[in-house]
Amino acid sequence: MTKTYDITQLRELAQAWIADDPDPKTREELRALVDGLPDTGAELADRFAGPLTFGTAGLRGRLRAGPNGMNRAVVRRTAAGLVRWLAAQDASGPLVIGYDARHGSAEFAQETARVAEGAGRRAVLLPRPLPTPVLAYAVRALGAAAGVMVTASHNPPQDNGYKVYLGAELGGPGGAGAQIVSPTDVAISDAIAAVGSLSDVALGEVSVDQVLGEAIVDQYLAGAVGVLQPDTPRELSVAYTPLHGVGAAVLTEAFRRAGFATPQVVAEQAEPDPEFPTVAFPNPEEPGAMDRVIALAGEIGADLAIANDPDADRCAVAIPDPHAPHGWRMLHGDEVGVLLADHLMRRGAAGRFATTIVSSSLLRTICHARDVPYGETLTGFKWIVRAGEDLRYGYEEALGYCVAPDLVRDKDGITAALLVCELAATLRANGETLQDRLDDIARRYGVHATDQLSVRVTDLAEIGDMMARLRATPPATLLGAPVTECQDLLPRTDAVLLRTPHARVVVRPSGTEPKLKAYLEVIEPVTGEVTEARQRATAALADLKAQTAEVLGVAGP
């Protein structure tokens, strides 16, 4: 069916935007589209379908002109709304701004700082492109009213984004240095929408003394190294990649200060490059993203292969496995999440251990067995870090780990990598491996096998259609067992949970990409060899994936 557009309305919307756009490049971009009407109607309609909104991970979208894109006009309006909202809350302290090495990141950071200064709010900038965890740390360390991180994390190169963090005054004990949540996101969105003409937004100057020195990075690194116990082994060989992002310098310095050997870095991915030329998607979860670091690990005989995503708030780990392709296997986020939780518990760490509704149920089982406080939240680290003021550790299956919430109240791929290496080096000193520890956990609590079914779409309406079908006709059985629980999680979040005695499926739209995701779990008791239980669980998981695809009406995996 061919879509029709009100060409006159589109032309008026675009011309009004052009008249208010402060960037000559994006003005020219829109003019070209207006000149191309009616052939460019679909493109213009998409750009004016609505403004970008704060989702699971803040504001994120394609670099392009118009309200439904990341550009200087959108950033100026967003920054103006944010600082006006901060003023309305009587929040004290500066606005601290960080940025990665993506296209437009430094420019958007400067634009945000100028808007803050123009509104009378002192702005301070991180000294250079740095990992998101450094910004999250700086919000707390500097007593900031709020923080902004310009990054699209692991999205494709044509995207950028804008994360907002609150300081202690507005965030409270559980949200100091954490990303915003509802109703704050709605209130800020309302303030953004109330901004009038961009030409009326006052702009200030950003002086050299508003750019922080390297001391803020040194302070973060001192805290990062502090997640390790001082007397644990450090003998370990690691291959590493930042996937063309900003993590390499900070991570390698953290390893040096901690006493680990400097990781061998994948040379062609070592420097920041906003084009991400060697990967289809700069996301360690995506197939092929870790191929080069795994190849390097095999060449040098490393104990581990580690990857950060481009803004280094996620951490991926691969281990030697003679049965896997190329002799290495990437660990699932749930595996790393439970390994780190178990390690901290064995160290005697006290407090609440938390994860999300889409992560494995294994952490809940372990916490209950060990009488450790447990929290389960909606998807996203902004919720995990608010699981309780007593939070000691949180993780999500999407490779995010918060191992030091008093340092960084967000996921942190640098401290997570350090803690993984402490565990691996400790096990290595005892002649064991991470796989041995996983086997031990499985013997005690059963094999909890997890996987994902991701359905990427070009039209977001398809996601709504699939969710509607699932809600209307949920399956009565999965893997031959009755569905004992079918829970629609609206209005808290757009998700549906299905559970049987030994399986679980959670279906939800992605908060960062045009995908529908189904999070799958099969629980298999270990009555003999762990390997045999894993094989049964793997087979059952493949069947569950195929059945879930059929339920959603998509092609099988």
Coordinates of C-alpha atoms in Angstrom, one line a residue:
M1 CA 0.0 0.0 0.0
T2 CA 1.4 3.4 -1.0
K3 CA 1.5 6.0 1.7
T4 CA 0.3 9.5 0.9
Y5 CA 1.5 12.7 2.4
D6 CA 0.2 16.2 2.8
I7 CA 2.9 17.8 0.7
T8 CA 1.9 21.4 1.6
Q9 CA 2.0 20.6 5.3
L10 CA 5.4 18.9 5.0
R11 CA 6.8 21.9 3.0
E12 CA 5.6 24.3 5.7
L13 CA 7.0 22.2 8.6
A14 CA 10.4 21.9 6.8
Q15 CA 10.6 25.6 6.0
A16 CA 9.7 26.6 9.5
W17 CA 12.4 24.3 10.8
I18 CA 15.0 25.6 8.3
A19 CA 14.2 29.2 9.5
D20 CA 15.0 28.2 13.1
D21 CA 17.9 25.8 12.5
P22 CA 21.3 27.2 13.7
D23 CA 23.4 24.9 11.5
P24 CA 23.9 25.8 7.8
K25 CA 24.7 22.2 6.9
T26 CA 21.4 20.8 8.2
R27 CA 19.5 23.8 6.7
E28 CA 20.9 22.9 3.3
E29 CA 20.1 19.2 3.9
L30 CA 16.4 20.0 4.4
R31 CA 16.3 22.5 1.6
A32 CA 17.4 19.8 -0.8
L33 CA 14.6 17.5 0.5
V34 CA 12.0 20.3 0.1
D35 CA 13.2 21.0 -3.4
G36 CA 12.8 17.3 -4.1
L37 CA 9.1 17.1 -3.3
P38 CA 7.0 15.2 -3.9
D39 CA 9.5 12.5 -4.5
T40 CA 11.1 13.1 -1.1
G41 CA 7.7 13.0 0.8
A42 CA 8.4 9.8 2.6
E43 CA 11.8 11.0 3.8
L44 CA 10.5 14.3 5.0
A45 CA 7.5 12.7 6.7
D46 CA 9.8 10.4 8.6
R47 CA 12.0 13.3 9.7
F48 CA 8.9 15.2 11.0
A49 CA 7.0 12.2 12.4
G50 CA 7.8 13.5 15.9
P51 CA 10.7 14.6 18.1
L52 CA 13.2 12.1 19.5
T53 CA 12.1 11.1 23.0
F54 CA 14.0 9.7 26.0
G55 CA 13.9 5.9 25.9
T56 CA 15.7 3.1 27.8
A57 CA 19.0 4.8 27.2
G58 CA 18.1 8.5 26.7
L59 CA 17.8 10.4 23.4
R60 CA 19.1 8.5 20.4
G61 CA 18.7 8.7 16.7
R62 CA 20.2 9.1 13.2
L63 CA 22.4 12.1 12.5
R64 CA 20.2 14.1 10.1
A65 CA 18.2 17.3 9.9
G66 CA 14.7 17.6 11.4
P67 CA 13.1 17.0 14.8
N68 CA 13.3 13.2 14.4
G69 CA 17.1 13.2 14.2
M70 CA 20.3 14.1 16.1
N71 CA 21.5 17.6 15.0
R72 CA 22.5 20.9 16.5
A73 CA 19.0 22.2 16.5
V74 CA 17.7 19.2 18.5
V75 CA 20.6 19.4 20.9
R76 CA 20.2 23.1 21.5
R77 CA 16.5 22.6 22.2
T78 CA 17.2 19.6 24.4
A79 CA 19.9 21.4 26.4
A80 CA 17.7 24.5 26.8
G81 CA 14.8 22.4 28.1
L82 CA 17.2 20.5 30.5
V83 CA 18.8 23.6 32.0
R84 CA 15.4 25.3 32.4
W85 CA 14.1 22.3 34.2
L86 CA 17.1 22.2 36.5
A87 CA 16.5 25.9 37.3
A88 CA 12.9 25.2 38.1
Q89 CA 14.0 22.5 40.6
D90 CA 16.4 25.0 42.2
A91 CA 19.2 22.5 41.6
S92 CA 22.7 23.6 42.6
G93 CA 26.0 22.6 41.0
P94 CA 27.3 22.6 37.5
L95 CA 26.3 20.7 34.4
V96 CA 29.1 18.2 33.6
I97 CA 29.3 17.1 29.9
G98 CA 31.1 14.2 28.4
Y99 CA 31.3 12.9 24.8
D100 CA 32.6 10.0 22.8
A101 CA 34.4 10.0 19.4
R102 CA 31.3 9.7 17.2
H103 CA 30.5 12.1 14.4
G104 CA 29.1 15.3 16.0
S105 CA 29.8 14.3 19.6
A106 CA 32.3 17.0 20.4
E107 CA 30.1 19.6 18.6
F108 CA 27.0 18.6 20.5
A109 CA 28.9 18.7 23.8
Q110 CA 30.1 22.3 23.1
E111 CA 26.5 23.3 22.1
T112 CA 25.2 22.0 25.3
A113 CA 27.8 23.8 27.3
R114 CA 27.1 27.1 25.5
V115 CA 23.3 26.7 26.2
A116 CA 24.0 26.0 29.9
E117 CA 26.3 29.0 30.2
G118 CA 23.8 31.2 28.5
A119 CA 21.2 30.2 31.0
G120 CA 23.5 31.0 33.9
R121 CA 24.4 27.3 34.7
R122 CA 28.1 26.7 34.9
A123 CA 29.1 24.0 32.4
V124 CA 32.2 21.8 32.7
L125 CA 33.5 19.5 30.0
L126 CA 35.5 16.3 30.2
P127 CA 39.0 16.8 28.8
R128 CA 38.6 14.6 25.7
P129 CA 36.5 11.8 24.3
L130 CA 36.1 9.4 27.2
P131 CA 34.1 6.4 28.3
T132 CA 30.5 7.0 29.6
P133 CA 31.5 5.6 33.0
V134 CA 33.9 8.5 33.5
L135 CA 31.0 10.9 33.0
A136 CA 28.8 9.0 35.4
Y137 CA 31.6 9.1 37.9
A138 CA 32.2 12.8 37.4
V139 CA 28.5 13.7 38.1
R140 CA 29.0 12.3 41.6
A141 CA 32.5 13.4 42.2
L142 CA 31.9 17.0 41.2
G143 CA 28.6 17.4 43.0
A144 CA 27.0 18.3 39.7
A145 CA 23.3 19.2 39.3
A146 CA 23.2 16.8 36.3
G147 CA 25.4 15.3 33.6
V148 CA 25.1 14.9 29.9
M149 CA 26.9 12.2 27.9
V150 CA 26.8 12.6 24.1
T151 CA 27.0 9.0 22.8
A152 CA 25.1 6.5 20.8
S153 CA 26.9 3.7 22.6
H154 CA 26.9 0.6 20.4
N155 CA 24.6 1.9 17.6
P156 CA 25.6 2.1 14.0
P157 CA 27.9 4.9 12.8
Q158 CA 25.1 7.1 11.4
D159 CA 23.6 7.5 14.9
N160 CA 24.3 9.6 17.9
G161 CA 22.6 10.2 21.3
Y162 CA 22.3 12.1 24.5
K163 CA 22.1 10.6 27.9
V164 CA 21.1 12.6 31.0
Y165 CA 22.2 11.8 34.5
L166 CA 21.1 13.4 37.8
G167 CA 23.3 14.5 40.7
A168 CA 22.6 13.6 44.3
E169 CA 20.4 16.6 45.0
L170 CA 17.8 15.6 42.5
G171 CA 18.6 11.9 42.1
G172 CA 18.5 11.0 45.8
P173 CA 20.5 8.2 47.4
G174 CA 19.7 5.6 44.8
G175 CA 19.8 7.9 41.8
A176 CA 22.9 10.0 42.5
G177 CA 24.9 9.8 39.2
A178 CA 22.2 7.6 37.6
Q179 CA 20.3 8.1 34.3
I180 CA 17.0 9.8 34.5
V181 CA 13.7 7.8 34.9
S182 CA 10.0 8.6 34.8
P183 CA 8.5 11.0 35.7
T184 CA 11.7 13.1 35.3
D185 CA 12.1 12.1 31.7
V186 CA 8.5 13.3 31.0
A187 CA 9.1 16.6 32.9
I188 CA 12.3 17.3 30.9
S189 CA 10.5 16.4 27.7
D190 CA 7.8 18.9 28.6
A191 CA 10.4 21.5 29.3
I192 CA 12.1 20.8 25.9
A193 CA 8.7 21.1 24.1
A194 CA 8.1 24.4 25.8
V195 CA 11.3 26.0 24.3
G196 CA 10.3 28.5 21.7
S197 CA 12.4 29.8 18.9
L198 CA 16.0 28.6 19.0
S199 CA 17.2 32.1 18.1
D200 CA 15.8 33.2 21.5
V201 CA 18.0 30.6 23.4
A202 CA 20.8 32.6 25.0
L203 CA 24.3 31.2 24.3
G204 CA 27.3 31.7 26.5
E205 CA 31.0 31.3 26.0
V206 CA 33.0 28.2 27.1
S207 CA 36.4 29.1 28.3
V208 CA 39.5 26.9 28.6
D209 CA 39.1 26.7 32.4
Q210 CA 35.8 25.0 32.0
V211 CA 37.5 22.0 30.4
L212 CA 38.5 19.6 33.1
G213 CA 42.0 18.4 33.4
E214 CA 43.2 14.8 33.5
A215 CA 42.8 14.8 37.3
I216 CA 39.1 13.7 36.9
V217 CA 40.3 10.6 34.9
D218 CA 43.0 9.9 37.4
Q219 CA 40.4 10.0 40.2
Y220 CA 38.1 7.6 38.3
L221 CA 41.0 5.2 37.7
A222 CA 42.0 5.2 41.4
G223 CA 38.4 4.3 42.2
A224 CA 38.3 1.7 39.4
V225 CA 41.4 -0.1 40.7
G226 CA 39.8 0.0 44.1
V227 CA 37.2 -2.6 43.1
L228 CA 40.0 -5.3 43.3
Q229 CA 41.3 -6.8 46.5
P230 CA 44.9 -5.9 46.9
D231 CA 46.3 -9.4 47.6
T232 CA 44.7 -11.3 44.7
P233 CA 46.7 -12.8 41.8
R234 CA 47.5 -10.7 38.7
E235 CA 49.0 -13.3 36.4
L236 CA 46.8 -13.2 33.3
S237 CA 47.1 -12.7 29.5
V238 CA 44.4 -10.7 27.9
A239 CA 43.5 -9.8 24.3
Y240 CA 41.4 -6.6 24.0
T241 CA 39.5 -4.5 21.6
P242 CA 37.6 -1.2 22.1
L243 CA 35.8 -1.7 18.8
H244 CA 37.0 1.7 17.4
G245 CA 35.7 3.4 20.5
V246 CA 37.1 5.4 23.4
G247 CA 37.9 2.6 25.9
A248 CA 41.5 1.6 25.1
A249 CA 43.5 4.3 26.8
V250 CA 41.4 4.2 30.0
L251 CA 41.2 0.4 30.2
T252 CA 44.9 -0.2 29.5
E253 CA 45.9 2.4 32.2
A254 CA 43.5 0.7 34.6
F255 CA 45.2 -2.6 34.0
R256 CA 48.6 -1.1 34.5
R257 CA 47.7 0.5 37.8
A258 CA 46.0 -2.7 39.0
G259 CA 49.2 -4.7 38.3
F260 CA 47.9 -6.7 35.3
A261 CA 50.0 -7.1 32.2
T262 CA 49.0 -4.6 29.5
P263 CA 46.4 -6.2 27.3
Q264 CA 47.3 -6.9 23.7
V265 CA 45.0 -4.6 21.7
V266 CA 43.6 -5.4 18.2
A267 CA 45.7 -2.9 16.2
E268 CA 43.2 -2.1 13.5
Q269 CA 40.4 -1.4 16.1
A270 CA 42.6 0.4 18.7
E271 CA 42.0 4.0 17.8
P272 CA 38.6 5.8 17.9
D273 CA 37.0 5.9 14.4
P274 CA 33.4 7.1 14.0
E275 CA 33.0 5.0 10.9
F276 CA 33.7 1.7 12.7
P277 CA 35.2 0.3 9.5
T278 CA 35.9 -3.3 10.6
V279 CA 32.5 -4.2 12.0
A280 CA 29.0 -4.3 10.7
F281 CA 27.7 -3.1 14.0
P282 CA 30.0 -1.9 16.8
N283 CA 28.2 -4.0 19.4
P284 CA 30.0 -7.0 20.9
E285 CA 26.7 -8.9 21.0
E286 CA 26.5 -8.8 17.2
P287 CA 27.8 -11.8 15.3
G288 CA 31.3 -11.2 14.1
A289 CA 32.1 -8.2 16.2
M290 CA 34.6 -10.1 18.4
D291 CA 36.2 -12.1 15.6
R292 CA 39.4 -10.0 15.5
V293 CA 40.0 -10.0 19.2
I294 CA 39.3 -13.7 19.4
A295 CA 41.8 -14.3 16.6
L296 CA 44.4 -12.2 18.4
A297 CA 43.7 -14.1 21.6
G298 CA 44.3 -17.4 19.8
E299 CA 47.6 -16.1 18.3
I300 CA 49.1 -15.0 21.6
G301 CA 47.7 -17.8 23.7
A302 CA 45.7 -15.4 25.9
D303 CA 43.6 -16.5 28.9
L304 CA 40.8 -14.2 28.0
A305 CA 39.5 -12.0 25.1
I306 CA 37.7 -8.8 26.2
A307 CA 35.8 -6.2 24.3
N308 CA 34.2 -2.9 25.2
D309 CA 31.5 -1.3 23.2
P310 CA 32.4 2.1 21.7
D311 CA 31.6 4.1 24.9
A312 CA 33.0 1.4 27.1
D313 CA 30.1 1.0 29.4
R314 CA 29.6 -2.7 28.3
C315 CA 32.1 -5.6 28.6
A316 CA 32.1 -8.7 26.5
V317 CA 34.3 -11.8 27.5
A318 CA 35.4 -14.8 25.5
I319 CA 37.1 -17.9 26.9
P320 CA 39.1 -20.8 25.3
D321 CA 36.8 -23.6 24.4
P322 CA 38.1 -26.6 22.3
H323 CA 34.6 -27.5 21.2
A324 CA 33.7 -24.0 19.9
P325 CA 34.5 -22.6 16.4
H326 CA 38.1 -21.3 16.3
G327 CA 38.6 -22.7 19.8
W328 CA 36.9 -19.8 21.6
R329 CA 33.5 -19.1 23.0
M330 CA 31.9 -15.8 23.9
L331 CA 30.2 -15.9 27.3
H332 CA 26.6 -14.8 27.5
G333 CA 25.9 -11.7 29.5
D334 CA 24.0 -13.8 32.0
E335 CA 27.1 -16.0 32.4
V336 CA 29.4 -13.1 33.1
G337 CA 26.8 -11.5 35.3
V338 CA 26.4 -14.5 37.5
L339 CA 30.2 -15.1 37.6
L340 CA 30.8 -11.6 38.9
A341 CA 27.9 -11.9 41.4
D342 CA 29.2 -15.2 42.7
H343 CA 32.8 -13.8 42.9
L344 CA 31.6 -10.8 45.0
M345 CA 29.6 -13.0 47.3
R346 CA 32.5 -15.3 47.9
R347 CA 34.6 -12.2 48.7
G348 CA 31.9 -11.3 51.4
A349 CA 30.4 -8.3 49.6
A350 CA 27.3 -7.2 51.5
G351 CA 24.2 -5.6 50.0
R352 CA 21.6 -6.1 47.4
F353 CA 22.3 -8.0 44.1
A354 CA 20.0 -7.0 41.3
T355 CA 19.1 -7.7 37.7
T356 CA 16.2 -7.3 35.3
I357 CA 13.1 -9.1 34.3
V358 CA 14.8 -10.2 31.0
S359 CA 18.0 -11.5 32.6
S360 CA 18.5 -15.1 33.8
S361 CA 16.6 -16.2 36.9
L362 CA 19.8 -17.8 38.1
L363 CA 20.9 -14.8 40.2
R364 CA 17.6 -14.9 42.0
T365 CA 18.1 -18.6 42.8
I366 CA 21.6 -18.0 44.1
C367 CA 20.6 -15.0 46.2
H368 CA 17.7 -16.9 47.8
A369 CA 20.0 -19.9 48.5
R370 CA 22.6 -17.7 50.1
D371 CA 20.1 -15.4 51.9
V372 CA 21.4 -12.4 50.0
P373 CA 19.1 -9.4 49.3
Y374 CA 17.8 -9.6 45.7
G375 CA 16.3 -7.0 43.4
E376 CA 14.5 -7.4 40.0
T377 CA 13.7 -4.4 37.9
L378 CA 12.5 -3.3 34.6
T379 CA 14.9 -3.4 31.7
G380 CA 17.7 -0.7 31.7
F381 CA 20.4 0.3 34.1
K382 CA 18.5 3.4 35.1
W383 CA 16.2 0.9 36.9
I384 CA 18.8 -1.5 38.1
V385 CA 20.7 1.1 40.0
R386 CA 17.5 2.1 41.8
A387 CA 16.9 -1.4 43.0
G388 CA 17.7 -0.2 46.5
E389 CA 19.9 2.1 48.5
D390 CA 21.8 -1.0 49.6
L391 CA 22.7 -2.0 46.0
R392 CA 26.0 -3.8 45.9
Y393 CA 25.9 -5.2 42.4
G394 CA 23.7 -5.1 39.3
Y395 CA 23.8 -6.5 35.9
E396 CA 21.8 -6.9 32.7
E397 CA 22.1 -9.7 30.1
A398 CA 23.1 -7.1 27.5
L399 CA 26.7 -7.1 28.7
G400 CA 26.2 -4.4 31.3
Y401 CA 27.6 -4.7 34.9
C402 CA 27.7 -2.3 37.8
V403 CA 30.3 -3.7 40.1
A404 CA 31.0 -0.6 42.2
P405 CA 27.7 1.4 42.5
D406 CA 29.3 3.9 44.9
L407 CA 31.8 4.8 42.2
V408 CA 29.7 4.6 39.1
R409 CA 25.9 4.2 39.4
D410 CA 25.6 2.9 35.9
K411 CA 27.1 0.0 33.9
D412 CA 30.8 0.3 33.6
G413 CA 32.8 -1.8 31.1
I414 CA 36.2 -0.8 32.7
T415 CA 35.6 -1.9 36.3
A416 CA 33.7 -5.0 35.0
A417 CA 36.8 -6.0 32.9
L418 CA 39.0 -5.6 36.0
L419 CA 36.8 -7.7 38.2
V420 CA 36.5 -10.4 35.5
C421 CA 40.3 -10.5 35.3
E422 CA 40.7 -10.7 39.1
L423 CA 38.4 -13.7 39.1
A424 CA 40.1 -15.4 36.1
A425 CA 43.6 -14.8 37.6
T426 CA 42.5 -16.2 41.0
L427 CA 41.1 -19.3 39.3
R428 CA 44.2 -19.6 37.1
A429 CA 46.4 -19.6 40.2
N430 CA 44.4 -22.6 41.5
G431 CA 44.6 -24.4 38.1
E432 CA 41.0 -23.5 37.3
T433 CA 39.1 -21.5 34.6
L434 CA 36.0 -19.4 34.3
Q435 CA 34.4 -22.4 32.7
D436 CA 35.2 -24.5 35.8
R437 CA 33.4 -22.0 37.9
L438 CA 30.4 -21.9 35.6
D439 CA 30.3 -25.7 35.9
D440 CA 30.4 -25.5 39.7
I441 CA 27.5 -23.1 39.7
A442 CA 25.5 -25.3 37.4
R443 CA 26.0 -28.3 39.6
R444 CA 24.7 -26.4 42.6
Y445 CA 21.8 -24.5 41.0
G446 CA 21.1 -26.2 37.6
V447 CA 21.9 -25.2 34.1
H448 CA 20.2 -21.9 33.2
A449 CA 20.6 -21.6 29.4
T450 CA 19.7 -18.3 27.9
D451 CA 19.4 -16.9 24.4
Q452 CA 17.7 -14.2 22.4
L453 CA 15.5 -14.0 19.3
S454 CA 15.9 -10.6 17.7
V455 CA 13.6 -9.4 15.0
R456 CA 15.0 -6.3 13.2
V457 CA 12.3 -4.2 11.4
T458 CA 12.3 -1.3 9.0
D459 CA 8.9 -0.2 10.0
L460 CA 8.3 0.3 13.7
A461 CA 4.6 -0.4 13.3
E462 CA 5.6 -4.1 12.7
I463 CA 6.7 -4.3 16.4
G464 CA 3.4 -3.0 17.6
D465 CA 1.6 -5.5 15.4
M466 CA 3.6 -8.5 16.8
M467 CA 3.1 -7.4 20.4
A468 CA -0.6 -7.0 19.8
R469 CA -0.8 -10.5 18.3
L470 CA 1.1 -12.0 21.2
R471 CA -1.3 -10.3 23.7
A472 CA -4.4 -11.4 21.8
T473 CA -3.3 -15.1 21.3
P474 CA -0.5 -16.1 23.7
P475 CA 0.6 -19.8 23.4
A476 CA -1.0 -22.3 25.8
T477 CA 2.2 -24.5 25.8
L478 CA 5.9 -24.1 25.3
L479 CA 8.3 -27.1 24.9
G480 CA 5.3 -29.4 25.5
A481 CA 4.6 -28.0 29.0
P482 CA 1.7 -25.7 29.9
V483 CA 2.3 -22.0 30.2
T484 CA 1.6 -21.5 33.9
E485 CA 2.1 -17.7 33.8
C486 CA 1.2 -15.2 31.1
Q487 CA 1.9 -11.7 32.4
D488 CA 1.3 -8.5 30.5
L489 CA 3.6 -6.0 32.1
L490 CA 1.8 -2.9 30.8
P491 CA 1.6 -0.1 31.9
R492 CA 4.9 -0.5 33.7
T493 CA 6.7 -1.5 30.5
D494 CA 5.8 -2.8 27.1
A495 CA 6.5 -6.5 27.7
V496 CA 4.9 -9.9 27.9
L497 CA 6.3 -12.7 30.2
L498 CA 5.5 -16.3 29.6
R499 CA 6.6 -19.0 32.0
T500 CA 6.5 -22.8 32.3
P501 CA 8.0 -24.9 35.1
H502 CA 11.3 -25.1 33.3
A503 CA 11.3 -22.3 30.7
R504 CA 10.7 -18.6 30.4
V505 CA 10.1 -16.1 27.6
V506 CA 10.0 -12.3 27.8
V507 CA 9.1 -10.4 24.7
R508 CA 9.6 -6.6 24.5
P509 CA 10.6 -3.9 22.0
S510 CA 14.2 -2.8 22.1
G511 CA 14.7 0.6 23.8
T512 CA 17.7 1.5 21.6
E513 CA 17.2 -0.2 18.2
P514 CA 14.4 -1.0 15.7
K515 CA 14.1 -4.6 17.0
L516 CA 11.6 -6.8 18.8
K517 CA 13.5 -9.0 21.3
A518 CA 12.5 -12.3 22.9
Y519 CA 14.6 -13.3 25.9
L520 CA 14.6 -17.0 26.3
E521 CA 15.6 -19.2 29.3
V522 CA 15.6 -23.0 29.9
I523 CA 16.4 -24.5 33.3
E524 CA 17.9 -28.0 33.3
P525 CA 18.7 -29.8 36.5
V526 CA 22.1 -31.5 36.7
T527 CA 21.7 -35.1 37.7
G528 CA 24.9 -36.5 36.1
E529 CA 27.5 -34.7 34.0
V530 CA 27.2 -31.0 33.5
T531 CA 28.1 -31.4 29.9
E532 CA 25.1 -33.7 29.3
A533 CA 22.7 -31.2 31.1
R534 CA 24.0 -28.4 29.0
Q535 CA 23.4 -30.4 25.8
R536 CA 19.8 -31.0 26.8
A537 CA 19.4 -27.4 27.7
T538 CA 20.9 -26.2 24.4
A539 CA 18.6 -28.5 22.4
A540 CA 15.6 -27.3 24.4
L541 CA 16.6 -23.7 23.9
A542 CA 16.8 -24.1 20.2
D543 CA 13.3 -25.6 20.2
L544 CA 12.1 -22.7 22.4
K545 CA 13.6 -20.2 20.0
A546 CA 11.8 -21.8 17.0
Q547 CA 8.5 -22.0 18.9
T548 CA 8.8 -18.3 19.9
A549 CA 9.5 -17.3 16.3
E550 CA 6.4 -19.2 15.2
V551 CA 4.3 -17.5 18.0
L552 CA 5.5 -14.1 16.8
G553 CA 4.8 -14.9 13.2
V554 CA 8.4 -14.5 11.9
A555 CA 10.8 -16.7 10.1
G556 CA 12.6 -19.2 12.3
P557 CA 16.1 -18.7 13.6

